[in-house]
């Protein structure tokens, strides 16, 4: 096998493995609210500002354009990233909402969620530890 073909195969395998990574929606470990996909959707789209127990919810997104953000938008919000961006642009223009804070990377999101009992975010499931609690995986 030539070197270029081997490199292509390795790159392809890496891409497939990366695309298959599981994502975990996380909250603070002391959060005892009932949280399902619909509740997460409403919180991240600004349709709800609290969890089922009345606790204020603070959604935390990854940076726009990141692969994990695109997967979250598609699998949890049932929208493309472009649709989510247009949705928030309209709400901001009309003064009816502010999009979730954006942080760069799993470590930043996990630290923010671990430090705020009302925070909710999402990270690569391989990064989950005892500092956060998983409420949904996809």
Coordinates of N, CA, C and O in Angstrom, one line a residue:
X1 N 0.8 -1.2 0.0 CA 0.0 0.0 0.0 C 0.9 1.2 0.0 O 1.9 1.3 0.7
X2 N 0.5 2.2 -0.8 CA 1.3 3.4 -0.8 C 0.9 4.3 0.5 O -0.1 4.1 1.1
X3 N 1.8 5.2 0.8 CA 1.7 6.0 2.0 C 0.5 6.9 2.0 O -0.2 7.1 3.0
X4 N 0.1 7.5 0.8 CA -1.1 8.3 0.7 C -2.3 7.6 1.0 O -3.2 8.1 1.7
X5 N -2.4 6.3 0.5 CA -3.6 5.5 0.8 C -3.7 5.2 2.2 O -4.8 5.2 2.8
X6 N -2.6 4.8 2.9 CA -2.6 4.5 4.3 C -3.1 5.7 5.1 O -3.9 5.6 6.0
X7 N -2.6 6.9 4.8 CA -3.0 8.1 5.4 C -4.5 8.4 5.3 O -5.2 8.8 6.2
X8 N -5.0 8.2 4.1 CA -6.4 8.3 3.8 C -7.2 7.4 4.7 O -8.2 7.8 5.2
X9 N -6.8 6.2 4.8 CA -7.6 5.2 5.6 C -7.6 5.6 7.1 O -8.6 5.6 7.7
X10 N -6.4 6.0 7.6 CA -6.3 6.4 9.0 C -7.2 7.7 9.2 O -8.0 7.7 10.2
X11 N -7.2 8.6 8.3 CA -8.0 9.8 8.4 C -9.5 9.5 8.4 O -10.3 10.0 9.1
X12 N -9.9 8.6 7.5 CA -11.3 8.2 7.4 C -11.7 7.5 8.6 O -12.8 7.8 9.2
X13 N -10.9 6.6 9.2 CA -11.3 5.9 10.4 C -11.4 6.9 11.6 O -12.3 6.8 12.4
X14 N -10.5 7.9 11.6 CA -10.6 8.9 12.7 C -11.9 9.7 12.5 O -12.6 10.0 13.5
X15 N -12.2 10.1 11.3 CA -13.5 10.9 11.1 C -14.7 10.1 11.5 O -15.6 10.7 12.1
X16 N -14.7 8.8 11.2 CA -15.9 8.0 11.5 C -16.0 7.9 13.1 O -17.0 8.0 13.7
X17 N -14.9 7.7 13.7 CA -14.8 7.6 15.2 C -15.3 8.9 15.8 O -16.0 8.9 16.8
X18 N -14.8 10.0 15.3 CA -15.1 11.3 15.9 C -16.6 11.6 15.7 O -17.2 12.0 16.6
X19 N -17.1 11.2 14.5 CA -18.5 11.5 14.3 C -19.5 10.7 15.2 O -20.6 11.0 15.4
X20 N -19.0 9.5 15.6 CA -19.8 8.6 16.4 C -19.7 8.9 17.9 O -20.3 8.2 18.7
X21 N -18.9 9.9 18.3 CA -18.8 10.2 19.7 C -20.1 10.6 20.3 O -20.9 11.3 19.7
X22 N -20.3 10.1 21.5 CA -21.6 10.4 22.2 C -21.5 11.7 22.9 O -20.5 12.1 23.5
X23 N -22.6 12.4 22.9 CA -22.7 13.7 23.6 C -23.6 13.6 24.8 O -24.6 12.9 24.7
X24 N -23.2 14.2 25.9 CA -23.9 14.2 27.1 C -24.4 15.6 27.5 O -23.6 16.5 27.5
X25 N -25.7 15.7 27.7 CA -26.3 17.0 28.3 C -26.1 16.9 29.8 O -26.5 15.9 30.4
X26 N -25.5 17.9 30.3 CA -25.1 17.9 31.8 C -25.7 19.0 32.6 O -26.0 20.1 32.0
X27 N -25.9 18.8 33.9 CA -26.3 19.8 34.8 C -25.4 19.6 36.1 O -24.7 18.7 36.2
X28 N -25.6 20.5 37.0 CA -24.9 20.4 38.3 C -25.4 19.2 39.0 O -26.6 18.8 38.9
X29 N -24.5 18.5 39.7 CA -24.9 17.2 40.4 C -26.0 17.4 41.4 O -26.7 16.4 41.7
X30 N -26.2 18.5 42.0 CA -27.3 18.7 42.9 C -28.7 19.1 42.3 O -29.7 19.2 43.0
X31 N -28.7 19.2 41.0 CA -29.9 19.5 40.3 C -30.8 18.3 40.3 O -30.4 17.3 39.7
X32 N -32.0 18.4 40.9 CA -32.9 17.2 41.0 C -34.1 17.4 40.2 O -35.0 16.6 40.3
X33 N -34.1 18.4 39.3 CA -35.3 18.6 38.5 C -35.4 17.5 37.5 O -34.5 16.8 37.1
X34 N -36.7 17.3 37.0 CA -37.0 16.3 35.9 C -36.6 17.0 34.6 O -37.3 18.0 34.3
X35 N -35.7 16.5 33.9 CA -35.2 17.1 32.7 C -35.2 16.1 31.5 O -34.5 15.2 31.5
X36 N -36.1 16.4 30.5 CA -36.1 15.6 29.3 C -35.8 16.4 28.1 O -35.5 17.6 28.2
X37 N -35.8 15.7 27.0 CA -35.4 16.4 25.7 C -36.2 17.7 25.4 O -35.7 18.7 25.0
X38 N -37.5 17.6 25.7 CA -38.4 18.7 25.5 C -38.0 19.9 26.4 O -38.0 21.0 25.9
X39 N -37.8 19.6 27.6 CA -37.4 20.7 28.6 C -36.1 21.3 28.1 O -35.9 22.5 28.2
X40 N -35.1 20.5 27.7 CA -33.8 21.0 27.2 C -34.0 21.9 26.0 O -33.5 23.0 25.9
X41 N -34.8 21.4 25.1 CA -35.2 22.2 23.9 C -35.7 23.6 24.3 O -35.3 24.6 23.8
X42 N -36.7 23.6 25.2 CA -37.3 24.9 25.6 C -36.3 25.8 26.3 O -36.3 27.0 26.0
X43 N -35.4 25.3 27.1 CA -34.5 26.1 27.8 C -33.5 26.7 26.8 O -33.2 27.9 26.9
X44 N -32.9 25.9 25.9 CA -31.9 26.4 24.9 C -32.5 27.3 23.8 O -31.8 28.0 23.2
X45 N -33.9 27.3 23.7 CA -34.5 28.2 22.7 C -35.2 29.4 23.4 O -35.9 30.1 22.8
X46 N -34.9 29.5 24.7 CA -35.4 30.6 25.4 C -36.9 30.6 25.7 O -37.5 31.6 26.1
X47 N -37.6 29.5 25.5 CA -39.0 29.3 25.7 C -39.3 29.0 27.2 O -40.5 29.1 27.6
X48 N -38.3 28.7 27.9 CA -38.4 28.4 29.4 C -37.1 28.9 30.0 O -36.0 28.7 29.5
X49 N -37.3 29.6 31.2 CA -36.1 30.1 31.9 C -35.9 29.3 33.2 O -35.0 29.7 34.0
X50 N -36.6 28.2 33.4 CA -36.4 27.4 34.6 C -36.6 26.0 34.4 O -37.2 25.5 33.4
X51 N -36.1 25.2 35.3 CA -36.3 23.7 35.3 C -37.7 23.4 35.9 O -38.4 24.3 36.5
X52 N -38.0 22.2 35.9 CA -39.4 21.7 36.3 C -39.6 22.0 37.8 O -40.8 22.2 38.2
X53 N -38.6 22.1 38.6 CA -38.7 22.4 40.0 C -38.7 23.9 40.3 O -38.8 24.3 41.5
X54 N -38.7 24.7 39.3 CA -38.8 26.2 39.5 C -37.4 26.9 39.6 O -37.3 28.1 39.5
X55 N -36.3 26.1 39.6 CA -35.0 26.6 39.7 C -34.6 27.3 38.4 O -34.9 26.8 37.3
X56 N -34.0 28.5 38.4 CA -33.6 29.2 37.2 C -32.6 28.4 36.4 O -31.7 27.8 37.0
X57 N -32.8 28.4 35.1 CA -31.9 27.6 34.2 C -31.0 28.5 33.4 O -31.5 29.5 32.9
X58 N -29.8 28.2 33.4 CA -28.8 28.9 32.6 C -28.2 28.0 31.5 O -27.3 27.3 31.8
X59 N -28.7 28.1 30.3 CA -28.1 27.3 29.2 C -26.7 27.8 28.8 O -26.5 29.0 28.7
X60 N -25.8 26.8 28.5 CA -24.5 27.2 28.0 C -24.2 26.4 26.8 O -24.3 25.1 26.8
X61 N -24.0 27.1 25.7 CA -23.7 26.5 24.4 C -22.2 26.4 24.1 O -21.4 27.2 24.7
X62 N -21.8 25.6 23.2 CA -20.5 25.6 22.6 C -20.5 26.7 21.6 O -21.5 27.2 21.2
X63 N -19.3 27.1 21.1 CA -19.2 28.1 20.1 C -19.9 27.7 18.8 O -19.9 26.5 18.5
X64 N -20.5 28.7 18.2 CA -21.1 28.5 16.9 C -20.1 27.9 15.9 O -19.0 28.3 15.8
X65 N -20.5 26.9 15.1 CA -19.7 26.3 14.1 C -18.9 25.1 14.6 O -18.3 24.3 13.8
X66 N -18.9 24.8 15.9 CA -18.2 23.6 16.4 C -19.1 22.4 16.1 O -20.3 22.4 16.1
X67 N -18.4 21.2 15.9 CA -19.2 20.0 15.5 C -20.1 19.6 16.6 O -21.2 19.1 16.3
X68 N -19.8 19.7 17.9 CA -20.7 19.3 19.0 C -21.9 20.2 19.0 O -23.0 19.8 19.3
X69 N -21.7 21.5 18.7 CA -22.8 22.4 18.7 C -23.8 22.0 17.6 O -25.0 22.0 17.7
X70 N -23.3 21.7 16.4 CA -24.1 21.3 15.3 C -24.9 20.1 15.6 O -26.1 20.0 15.2
X71 N -24.2 19.1 16.2 CA -24.9 17.9 16.6 C -26.0 18.1 17.6 O -27.1 17.6 17.5
X72 N -25.7 19.0 18.6 CA -26.8 19.4 19.6 C -28.0 20.1 18.9 O -29.1 19.7 19.2
X73 N -27.7 21.0 18.1 CA -28.7 21.7 17.4 C -29.6 20.7 16.6 O -30.9 20.8 16.7
X74 N -29.0 19.8 15.9 CA -29.7 18.8 15.1 C -30.5 17.8 16.0 O -31.7 17.6 15.8
X75 N -29.8 17.2 17.0 CA -30.4 16.1 17.7 C -31.3 16.5 18.9 O -32.2 15.8 19.3
X76 N -31.1 17.7 19.4 CA -31.9 18.1 20.6 C -32.9 19.3 20.2 O -34.0 19.2 20.6
X77 N -32.4 20.2 19.5 CA -33.2 21.4 19.1 C -34.0 21.1 17.8 O -34.9 21.9 17.5
X78 N -33.7 20.0 17.1 CA -34.4 19.6 15.9 C -34.3 20.7 14.8 O -35.3 21.0 14.1
X79 N -33.2 21.4 14.8 CA -32.9 22.5 13.8 C -31.5 22.4 13.3 O -30.6 21.9 14.0
X80 N -31.3 23.0 12.1 CA -29.9 23.1 11.7 C -29.3 24.3 12.4 O -30.0 25.2 13.0
X81 N -28.0 24.4 12.4 CA -27.3 25.5 13.1 C -27.7 26.9 12.5 O -27.9 27.9 13.2
X82 N -28.0 26.9 11.2 CA -28.4 28.1 10.5 C -29.8 28.5 11.0 O -30.1 29.7 11.2
X83 N -30.7 27.5 11.2 CA -32.0 27.8 11.7 C -32.0 28.4 13.1 O -32.7 29.3 13.4
X84 N -31.1 27.8 13.9 CA -31.0 28.3 15.3 C -30.4 29.7 15.3 O -30.9 30.6 16.0
X85 N -29.5 30.0 14.5 CA -28.9 31.3 14.4 C -29.9 32.3 13.9 O -30.1 33.4 14.5
X86 N -30.7 32.0 12.9 CA -31.8 32.9 12.5 C -32.9 33.1 13.5 O -33.4 34.2 13.7
X87 N -33.2 32.0 14.3 CA -34.2 32.1 15.3 C -33.7 33.1 16.4 O -34.5 34.0 16.8
X88 N -32.5 33.0 16.8 CA -32.0 33.9 17.8 C -31.8 35.3 17.3 O -32.0 36.3 18.0
X89 N -31.4 35.5 16.0 CA -31.3 36.8 15.4 C -32.7 37.5 15.5 O -32.7 38.7 15.8
X90 N -33.7 36.8 15.2 CA -35.1 37.4 15.2 C -35.4 37.8 16.6 O -36.0 38.9 16.8
X91 N -35.2 37.0 17.6 CA -35.6 37.3 18.9 C -34.8 38.5 19.5 O -35.3 39.3 20.2
X92 N -33.5 38.5 19.2 CA -32.7 39.6 19.6 C -33.1 40.9 18.9 O -33.2 42.0 19.6
X93 N -33.4 40.9 17.7 CA -33.8 42.1 16.9 C -35.1 42.7 17.5 O -35.3 43.9 17.6
X94 N -36.0 41.8 17.9 CA -37.3 42.2 18.5 C -37.3 42.5 20.0 O -38.2 42.9 20.6
X95 N -36.1 42.2 20.6 CA -35.9 42.5 22.0 C -36.6 41.4 22.9 O -36.9 41.6 24.0
X96 N -36.9 40.3 22.3 CA -37.6 39.2 23.0 C -36.7 38.1 23.6 O -37.3 37.1 24.1
X97 N -35.4 38.2 23.4 CA -34.6 37.1 24.0 C -33.1 37.4 23.7 O -32.7 38.2 22.9
X98 N -32.3 36.7 24.5 CA -30.9 36.7 24.4 C -30.4 35.2 24.3 O -30.8 34.4 25.1
X99 N -29.6 34.9 23.3 CA -29.2 33.5 23.2 C -28.3 33.0 24.4 O -27.7 33.9 25.1
X100 N -28.2 31.7 24.5 CA -27.3 31.2 25.6 C -25.9 31.7 25.5 O -25.4 31.9 24.4
X101 N -25.2 31.8 26.6 CA -23.8 32.1 26.6 C -23.0 31.0 25.8 O -23.4 29.8 25.8
X102 N -22.0 31.4 25.1 CA -21.2 30.4 24.3 C -19.8 30.3 25.0 O -19.2 31.3 25.2
X103 N -19.4 29.1 25.2 CA -18.0 28.9 25.7 C -17.3 28.0 24.7 O -17.9 27.2 24.0
X104 N -16.0 28.0 24.8 CA -15.1 27.3 23.8 C -14.6 26.0 24.5 O -13.7 26.0 25.3
X105 N -15.2 24.9 24.1 CA -14.7 23.6 24.5 C -15.4 22.9 25.7 O -16.0 23.6 26.5
X106 N -15.2 21.6 25.7 CA -15.8 20.8 26.7 C -15.4 21.2 28.1 O -16.2 21.2 29.1
X107 N -14.1 21.5 28.3 CA -13.6 21.8 29.7 C -14.2 23.0 30.2 O -14.6 23.1 31.4
X108 N -14.4 24.1 29.4 CA -15.0 25.3 29.8 C -16.5 25.1 30.1 O -17.0 25.6 31.2
X109 N -17.2 24.4 29.3 CA -18.6 24.1 29.6 C -18.8 23.3 30.9 O -19.6 23.6 31.7
X110 N -18.0 22.2 31.0 CA -18.1 21.4 32.2 C -17.8 22.2 33.5 O -18.5 22.1 34.5
X111 N -16.7 23.1 33.4 CA -16.4 23.9 34.6 C -17.5 24.8 34.9 O -17.9 25.0 36.1
X112 N -18.1 25.5 33.9 CA -19.2 26.4 34.2 C -20.4 25.7 34.8 O -21.1 26.2 35.7
X113 N -20.8 24.5 34.2 CA -21.9 23.8 34.8 C -21.6 23.3 36.2 O -22.5 23.3 37.1
X114 N -20.5 22.8 36.4 CA -20.1 22.3 37.8 C -20.1 23.4 38.8 O -20.4 23.1 40.0
X115 N -19.9 24.6 38.4 CA -19.9 25.7 39.3 C -21.1 26.5 39.5 O -21.2 27.5 40.2
X116 N -22.2 26.1 38.8 CA -23.5 26.8 38.8 C -24.6 25.8 38.9 O -24.9 25.1 38.0
X117 N -25.3 25.8 40.0 CA -26.4 24.8 40.2 C -27.6 25.0 39.2 O -28.4 24.1 39.1
X118 N -27.6 26.1 38.5 CA -28.7 26.3 37.6 C -28.3 26.1 36.1 O -29.1 26.3 35.2
X119 N -27.0 25.8 35.9 CA -26.5 25.7 34.6 C -26.8 24.4 33.9 O -26.9 23.3 34.6
X120 N -26.9 24.4 32.6 CA -27.1 23.2 31.8 C -26.3 23.4 30.5 O -26.3 24.5 29.9
X121 N -25.6 22.4 30.1 CA -24.7 22.4 28.9 C -24.6 21.0 28.3 O -25.3 20.1 28.7
X122 N -23.6 20.9 27.4 CA -23.4 19.6 26.8 C -21.9 19.5 26.5 O -21.3 20.4 26.1
X123 N -21.4 18.2 26.6 CA -20.0 17.9 26.4 C -19.9 16.5 25.8 O -20.9 15.7 25.8
X124 N -18.7 16.2 25.3 CA -18.4 14.9 24.8 C -18.6 14.0 26.1 O -18.1 14.2 27.1
X125 N -19.3 12.9 25.9 CA -19.6 12.0 27.0 C -18.4 11.4 27.7 O -18.4 11.1 28.9
X126 N -17.3 11.3 26.9 CA -16.0 10.8 27.5 C -15.4 11.8 28.5 O -14.6 11.4 29.3
X127 N -15.9 13.0 28.5 CA -15.4 14.1 29.5 C -16.2 14.2 30.8 O -15.8 14.9 31.7
X128 N -17.2 13.4 30.9 CA -18.1 13.4 32.1 C -17.3 12.9 33.3 O -16.6 11.8 33.2
X129 N -17.5 13.5 34.4 CA -16.9 13.0 35.7 C -17.9 13.4 36.8 O -19.0 13.8 36.5
X130 N -17.5 13.2 38.0 CA -18.4 13.4 39.2 C -18.8 14.9 39.4 O -19.7 15.2 40.2
X131 N -18.2 15.8 38.7 CA -18.5 17.2 38.9 C -19.8 17.7 38.2 O -20.3 18.7 38.5
X132 N -20.3 16.8 37.4 CA -21.6 17.1 36.7 C -22.5 15.8 36.6 O -22.0 14.7 36.9
X133 N -23.7 16.0 36.3 CA -24.7 14.9 36.2 C -25.3 14.9 34.7 O -25.7 15.9 34.2
X134 N -25.3 13.7 34.1 CA -25.9 13.6 32.8 C -27.4 13.4 32.9 O -27.9 12.6 33.6
X135 N -28.1 14.2 32.1 CA -29.5 14.1 32.0 C -30.0 13.6 30.7 O -31.2 13.2 30.5
X136 N -29.2 13.6 29.6 CA -29.5 13.1 28.3 C -28.2 12.8 27.6 O -27.3 13.5 27.7
X137 N -28.3 11.7 26.8 CA -27.1 11.3 25.9 C -27.7 11.1 24.5 O -28.8 10.6 24.4
X138 N -26.9 11.4 23.5 CA -27.3 11.2 22.2 C -26.0 10.9 21.3 O -24.9 11.2 21.7

